[in-house]
Amino acid sequence: MNSTDLAFTPATEQAQLIRSKQISPLELVELYLDRIATYDSQLGSYFTVMTEEAIADAKVKTETLAKNPTDLPPFFGVPIPVKDLKRVQDVRCSFGVPALKNEMATEDDGIVTKLRQAGFILLGKTATSQVGSMPFTEPPGFPPTRNPWNLDHTSGGSSGGASSALAAGLCPIAHGSDGGGSVRGPAACCGVVGLKPSRGRITSAPLGDSLHGLATNGILARTIADTATLLDAMAGYVTGDPYWLPDPLLPFSQSYQQPPTSLRIAFSPNLSDFGQATPEYQQAVTDTAKVLADLGHHLEEACPVVADIKEPFTTIWQSGVAASGLPLELLEPINQWLASRTVNAGQYLQAVRALQMISRRIVSFWDSYDVLLLPVYLHPPIKVGEWAALEPAQMFAKVSRWIAPCAPFNATGQPAIALPVGFGDRGLPLSIQLIGRPGAEATLLSLAAQLETIYNWGQYRPPMALEMNQ
């Protein structure tokens, strides 16, 4: 296997290669560090590369492997990056704010602890939009993050660094987070799998709730096997979590392999009351619906009404920027504008109550269906800097429309997964999303595994990332 093939090998398969001693953790880490050194100056996918820490951990794990241990965690020796909205002890955590570039975290966030327990080697901190607020990753003071399929275009946001790095083979799997499409959107932009789990599936410890439950940690991966296995590793209650779900009856790494029975699947090429998706995005949905029907599922064109969620969602979202506690002068104009529009406590709680009531109505749509099929975004990735000169209100209006199919399901807390299904006219990936009932990740993963056998997206490799072939 040459170095490029190894770099694009799924994480679960890399773990097997390590267990069988066909490769060592140190060899794998050095491969990715070499690729980051070669490609990331073009992509801007990493804010921080943990070179010394990753090599030191890889050496320890390589020595451990030589002692023939019998019980290894699922991702022993596999590298992974962490989005730079989460803290890794003694590593910089900037949140995309230039003034925080040299701020060192004093402890691991709970999700980082979970990744360490799963056996991962932490490779670095991936780029994010400033405080995670925008669906493109261009925070002032940092290089913009670019799409490896077309460097003129964004890789999405706020997990744009994770999606860019994964698509370009600068990591085998990646951590992300999703408060309004911030895993699904970047995954769609870059042609990888992006899972936003149900609210309460993954801990938010030790800091607690984010955006009143809108945001959750998530996964960007090449395959459904990787997605399901990492979800097993990341999931689970931590004492004091404000939301939690019971453990599944079967691990997700097992249940996804069981083909679903005939499902009732609603689909819509557009999102009601938010306007039309571009023709190629509509076509991606209708083509996927035909594929699902051929697989034996019952398809019906239908969609819940979600437009009235926009106002309370926006109130909570802009309050989240203000809740960062950062002085306005440290923020970029769009975040200054959002933070300055903060409402009083009573209005905030009214927005929370409205969001919960509307969410109950939306979720009732799943009384009649098992899954909803939608576009991820309403149009293709914008060019890097395309909206930079807009006034904040104009930018926010464009952002709100672009990501409209994602945000309602952060409000409801339902699981949703973005899946690549081909390529559009400009060589950029096309994706769809599947939304399931609350807590029904197993259904989504097994359905996604059926589509994976047809679309074979694990073989997607951007031409720019194939030059290293040793």
XYZ file of C-alpha atoms in Angstrom, residues 2-469:
468
model
C 1.481 3.362 -0.986
C 1.395 6.379 1.318
C -1.558 8.035 -0.421
C -3.702 4.910 -0.185
C -2.780 4.596 3.484
C -3.686 8.248 4.156
C -7.159 7.680 2.682
C -7.700 4.345 4.432
C -10.670 4.537 6.841
C -9.837 4.862 10.525
C -11.313 1.496 11.539
C -9.183 -0.218 8.885
C -6.108 1.675 10.073
C -6.797 0.397 13.586
C -6.824 -3.157 12.227
C -3.535 -2.579 10.406
C -2.029 -1.368 13.684
C -3.325 -4.372 15.649
C -1.877 -6.743 13.057
C 1.404 -4.767 13.176
C 1.354 -4.022 9.456
C 1.905 -0.377 10.381
C 2.878 1.340 13.618
C 1.191 4.339 15.258
C 4.436 6.277 14.738
C 4.487 5.546 10.992
C 0.883 6.673 10.685
C 1.419 9.899 12.615
C 4.511 10.738 10.586
C 2.582 10.146 7.365
C -0.091 12.671 8.330
C 2.421 15.199 9.621
C 4.187 14.975 6.248
C 0.925 15.484 4.391
C -0.009 18.448 6.582
C 3.404 20.008 5.855
C 2.864 19.465 2.118
C -0.749 20.530 1.660
C -2.004 22.639 4.535
C -0.361 25.851 3.363
C -2.895 25.708 0.513
C -5.852 24.580 2.622
C -5.586 26.310 6.015
C -7.300 23.370 7.687
C -5.258 23.373 10.916
C -4.833 26.211 13.406
C -2.383 24.148 15.482
C -0.427 21.020 14.579
C 0.521 19.075 17.712
C 3.728 17.697 16.205
C 5.723 17.004 19.368
C 2.752 15.752 21.365
C 1.544 13.460 18.563
C 4.996 11.949 17.958
C 5.546 11.386 21.683
C 2.174 9.649 22.076
C 2.788 7.596 18.914
C 6.141 6.384 20.258
C 4.531 5.305 23.515
C 1.744 3.476 21.682
C 4.199 1.837 19.298
C 6.182 0.546 22.278
C 2.973 -0.649 23.926
C 2.021 -2.539 20.778
C 5.378 -4.347 20.805
C 4.418 -5.890 24.159
C 1.478 -7.685 22.498
C -1.397 -6.343 24.611
C -4.610 -8.324 24.287
C -7.170 -5.604 24.956
C -6.785 -2.431 22.908
C -9.338 0.396 22.582
C -11.079 0.592 19.177
C -8.933 3.339 17.646
C -5.606 2.517 19.288
C -2.854 4.461 17.541
C -5.088 6.200 14.995
C -4.604 9.991 14.623
C -7.497 12.456 14.933
C -7.734 16.265 15.070
C -10.011 18.214 17.415
C -11.947 21.297 16.340
C -10.538 24.471 17.897
C -13.717 25.171 19.841
C -12.779 22.363 22.279
C -10.003 22.414 24.826
C -7.003 20.094 24.813
C -4.856 20.478 27.926
C -1.659 22.488 27.389
C -2.556 23.201 23.739
C -3.662 26.535 22.322
C -7.424 27.065 21.984
C -8.246 30.193 19.992
C -11.953 29.838 19.064
C -10.906 31.631 15.854
C -10.128 34.835 17.773
C -6.676 36.349 17.060
C -6.315 37.698 20.600
C -6.618 34.142 21.951
C -4.036 32.546 19.641
C -1.638 31.922 22.500
C -4.176 30.982 25.180
C -3.364 27.528 26.555
C -6.121 25.226 27.779
C -5.765 24.069 31.370
C -7.777 20.858 30.996
C -9.323 18.525 28.429
C -12.944 18.922 27.486
C -15.026 15.800 28.102
C -15.125 14.872 24.441
C -11.318 15.005 24.272
C -11.158 12.620 27.224
C -13.467 10.259 25.312
C -11.181 10.408 22.257
C -8.119 9.629 24.356
C -9.935 6.702 25.985
C -10.760 5.368 22.505
C -7.026 5.138 21.812
C -6.674 8.075 19.434
C -3.523 10.134 19.023
C -4.409 13.832 18.926
C -2.977 15.319 15.743
C -3.875 18.987 16.114
C -6.613 21.622 16.329
C -8.641 22.231 13.163
C -9.770 25.617 11.925
C -13.168 27.034 12.834
C -15.099 30.155 12.055
C -14.807 32.721 14.821
C -16.618 31.354 17.919
C -18.221 28.869 15.519
C -20.839 31.319 14.332
C -20.527 31.222 10.515
C -20.874 28.453 7.868
C -17.564 29.417 6.235
C -14.156 29.379 7.925
C -12.512 32.751 7.358
C -11.817 34.307 10.775
C -9.703 37.480 10.594
C -6.095 36.883 11.592
C -6.057 33.307 10.253
C -5.689 31.931 6.722
C -9.077 31.130 5.156
C -9.887 27.428 5.005
C -10.300 26.200 1.441
C -12.097 23.341 -0.227
C -9.669 20.679 -1.524
C -11.979 19.988 -4.476
C -11.723 23.608 -5.611
C -9.417 25.956 -3.722
C -11.437 29.008 -4.745
C -14.367 27.780 -2.649
C -15.068 27.422 1.058
C -14.901 24.123 2.903
C -17.875 25.251 4.980
C -18.085 26.069 8.650
C -17.824 26.076 11.438
C -16.117 22.647 11.231
C -14.475 23.759 7.987
C -10.963 22.798 9.032
C -12.095 19.276 9.909
C -13.861 18.735 6.585
C -11.002 20.166 4.535
C -8.374 18.100 6.359
C -10.377 14.891 6.076
C -11.233 15.316 2.395
C -7.587 16.057 1.534
C -6.206 13.084 3.468
C -4.630 15.138 6.260
C -6.362 12.937 8.840
C -8.388 9.703 8.660
C -11.382 10.890 10.723
C -12.255 14.131 12.508
C -14.102 15.649 15.434
C -16.568 18.458 14.753
C -19.513 20.193 16.366
C -22.881 21.242 15.005
C -25.073 24.078 16.304
C -26.783 24.987 13.024
C -25.332 22.650 10.417
C -21.670 23.047 11.392
C -20.847 19.359 10.820
C -23.300 18.559 8.024
C -22.554 21.665 5.959
C -18.758 21.255 5.861
C -19.169 17.532 5.191
C -21.412 18.382 2.237
C -19.011 21.015 0.919
C -16.094 18.561 0.957
C -17.731 15.255 0.054
C -17.416 13.341 3.340
C -19.889 11.891 5.838
C -21.062 14.229 8.610
C -23.160 13.067 11.565
C -24.962 15.356 14.006
C -26.117 12.993 16.760
C -29.258 13.408 18.828
C -29.245 15.880 21.666
C -27.924 14.079 24.736
C -26.126 11.331 22.836
C -22.667 12.884 23.424
C -21.611 14.690 26.570
C -20.905 18.413 26.692
C -18.891 18.048 29.934
C -17.425 19.764 31.805
C -18.805 23.088 30.534
C -22.384 21.930 30.126
C -25.063 22.948 27.678
C -24.227 25.015 24.587
C -26.807 27.301 22.941
C -29.591 25.783 25.046
C -29.120 22.386 23.437
C -28.793 23.548 19.813
C -25.139 22.446 19.580
C -23.625 19.006 19.931
C -20.322 17.318 19.214
C -20.324 15.393 15.956
C -18.324 13.285 13.535
C -16.765 13.710 10.092
C -15.661 10.448 8.486
C -15.062 8.627 5.214
C -17.309 5.633 5.872
C -20.358 4.614 7.853
C -18.279 1.999 9.681
C -15.973 4.756 10.938
C -18.940 6.987 11.833
C -20.737 4.279 13.797
C -17.615 3.092 15.626
C -16.612 6.611 16.626
C -20.169 7.338 17.781
C -19.884 4.348 20.125
C -16.655 5.808 21.505
C -17.989 9.350 21.913
C -21.450 8.540 23.260
C -22.487 8.160 26.852
C -23.660 10.027 29.915
C -21.236 11.934 32.118
C -22.374 12.858 35.618
C -24.349 16.083 35.579
C -25.074 16.235 31.842
C -28.201 18.386 31.295
C -29.416 16.075 28.506
C -28.803 12.357 28.096
C -30.060 9.331 26.211
C -30.004 5.673 27.259
C -27.333 3.504 25.695
C -28.516 1.743 22.516
C -29.535 -1.921 22.718
C -26.727 -2.766 20.295
C -23.522 -0.810 19.702
C -23.856 1.385 16.630
C -20.873 -0.428 15.126
C -23.067 -3.547 15.042
C -26.518 -2.143 14.369
C -25.509 -0.213 11.229
C -24.657 -3.559 9.582
C -28.239 -4.768 9.874
C -30.169 -3.647 6.760
C -33.305 -1.729 7.727
C -36.732 -3.079 6.991
C -38.808 -1.080 4.522
C -38.900 2.469 5.890
C -41.378 5.283 5.380
C -39.239 8.083 3.964
C -40.457 11.591 3.238
C -38.433 13.716 0.849
C -38.424 17.278 -0.387
C -36.020 18.869 -2.910
C -36.586 22.192 -1.143
C -37.374 23.396 2.353
C -40.851 24.820 2.735
C -41.012 28.610 3.130
C -37.238 29.110 2.699
C -37.137 29.099 -1.092
C -35.804 26.850 -3.798
C -32.603 24.853 -3.755
C -30.470 25.120 -6.891
C -31.428 22.628 -9.626
C -28.458 20.303 -9.061
C -29.234 20.149 -5.345
C -32.880 19.381 -6.064
C -31.789 16.682 -8.489
C -29.499 15.115 -5.884
C -32.494 14.701 -3.559
C -34.865 13.308 -6.189
C -32.198 10.925 -7.523
C -31.505 9.658 -3.997
C -35.227 9.206 -3.417
C -35.373 6.968 -6.510
C -32.418 4.942 -5.226
C -34.114 4.479 -1.861
C -37.348 3.412 -3.537
C -35.415 0.850 -5.573
C -34.006 -0.462 -2.281
C -37.558 -1.233 -1.159
C -38.412 1.807 0.945
C -41.674 3.717 0.677
C -41.049 7.277 -0.559
C -43.489 10.181 -0.373
C -42.865 13.833 -1.150
C -43.594 15.747 2.060
C -41.894 18.141 4.456
C -42.710 19.664 7.854
C -43.317 23.398 8.090
C -40.278 24.947 9.764
C -40.254 28.639 8.804
C -41.529 29.886 12.176
C -38.449 28.502 13.894
C -36.224 31.197 12.386
C -36.946 34.040 14.823
C -36.470 32.184 18.148
C -33.504 30.258 16.728
C -31.833 33.536 15.713
C -32.402 35.023 19.166
C -30.676 32.080 20.853
C -27.896 31.983 18.251
C -26.968 35.650 18.604
C -27.134 35.356 22.391
C -24.573 32.580 22.137
C -22.060 34.967 20.586
C -22.623 37.420 23.427
C -22.303 34.574 25.943
C -18.725 33.981 24.807
C -17.851 36.823 27.168
C -15.364 38.295 24.702
C -15.137 42.095 24.392
C -16.755 43.303 21.185
C -13.517 44.839 19.938
C -11.941 41.368 19.753
C -14.649 40.086 17.408
C -15.130 40.390 13.657
C -17.942 42.683 12.401
C -20.596 39.977 11.937
C -20.072 38.744 15.499
C -20.004 42.285 16.891
C -23.346 42.829 15.171
C -24.807 39.575 16.525
C -23.554 40.177 20.075
C -24.786 43.776 20.134
C -28.321 42.606 19.307
C -28.569 40.605 22.534
C -32.016 40.574 24.102
C -32.889 40.688 27.793
C -33.294 37.568 29.931
C -37.071 37.507 29.603
C -36.959 37.712 25.823
C -34.326 34.987 25.710
C -36.482 32.628 27.788
C -39.493 33.453 25.628
C -37.411 32.451 22.573
C -36.432 29.175 24.265
C -40.071 28.389 25.043
C -41.171 29.253 21.499
C -38.411 27.090 20.046
C -39.468 24.154 22.200
C -43.137 24.477 21.245
C -42.350 24.730 17.534
C -39.948 21.813 17.823
C -42.671 19.610 19.297
C -44.817 20.305 16.258
C -41.964 19.586 13.846
C -41.075 16.299 15.527
C -44.699 15.166 15.253
C -44.049 14.890 11.498
C -42.128 11.685 12.344
C -45.345 10.117 13.648
C -45.965 9.334 9.976
C -42.414 8.813 8.717
C -39.192 7.164 9.817
C -36.781 9.422 7.939
C -36.807 12.747 6.092
C -34.571 13.302 3.059
C -33.540 16.917 2.327
C -30.734 18.948 0.779
C -28.017 19.907 3.257
C -27.719 23.499 1.983
C -29.785 25.329 -0.639
C -26.895 26.165 -2.969
C -23.253 25.146 -3.577
C -20.287 26.356 -1.501
C -19.587 30.056 -1.903
C -16.199 31.311 -3.001
C -13.689 32.216 -0.308
C -14.323 35.848 0.626
C -17.501 36.063 -1.458
C -19.564 37.620 1.342
C -16.733 39.379 3.182
C -17.640 42.891 2.010
C -21.326 42.628 2.908
C -22.864 44.542 5.779
C -23.548 42.214 8.738
C -27.321 42.227 8.252
C -26.923 41.314 4.574
C -24.430 38.577 5.373
C -26.648 37.093 8.058
C -29.626 37.040 5.684
C -27.607 35.132 3.089
C -26.225 32.750 5.705
C -29.694 32.055 7.119
C -31.088 31.122 3.738
C -28.087 29.008 2.684
C -28.130 26.792 5.793
C -31.930 26.715 6.153
C -32.307 22.905 5.814
C -29.939 22.297 8.761
C -30.908 24.587 11.636
C -34.446 23.249 12.368
C -33.013 19.912 13.442
C -30.590 21.502 15.854
C -33.677 23.051 17.417
C -35.511 19.713 17.618
C -32.415 17.809 18.715
C -32.936 15.073 16.126
C -30.090 13.079 14.567
C -29.117 14.050 11.020
C -26.431 12.805 8.658
C -24.962 14.368 5.518
C -23.980 11.912 2.787
C -22.107 12.605 -0.474
C -23.932 11.398 -3.598
C -21.833 12.681 -6.501
C -20.470 15.898 -7.966
C -21.925 19.054 -9.474
C -21.060 21.151 -12.489
C -18.012 22.825 -10.910
C -16.490 19.610 -9.630
C -17.760 20.279 -6.110
C -19.427 17.477 -4.144
C -23.188 17.015 -4.015
C -24.722 15.764 -0.772
C -28.063 15.052 0.846
C -29.076 14.737 4.478
C -31.214 12.207 6.287
C -33.041 13.240 9.466
C -34.332 10.600 11.879
C -36.545 10.401 14.913
C -35.029 11.559 18.216
C -32.523 8.978 19.383
C -32.723 6.978 16.140
C -29.104 7.162 14.973
C -29.164 3.406 14.376
C -31.851 3.790 11.716
C -29.965 6.582 9.963
C -26.676 4.673 10.003
C -28.145 1.461 8.628
C -29.942 3.386 5.882
C -26.775 5.330 5.110
C -24.869 2.029 4.859
C -27.288 0.920 2.151
C -26.594 4.103 0.170
C -22.847 3.702 0.734
C -22.834 0.448 -1.223
C -24.260 2.338 -4.212
C -22.406 5.678 -4.076
C -19.077 4.309 -2.755
C -18.102 7.745 -1.413
C -15.185 6.321 0.577
C -13.243 6.332 -2.707
C -13.582 10.123 -3.222
C -10.128 11.767 -3.415
C -9.479 15.359 -4.533
C -6.872 15.482 -7.331
C -4.775 18.057 -5.443
C -4.250 15.588 -2.584
C -2.843 12.722 -4.635
C 0.664 14.019 -5.373
C 2.387 12.205 -2.491
C 2.624 8.610 -3.648
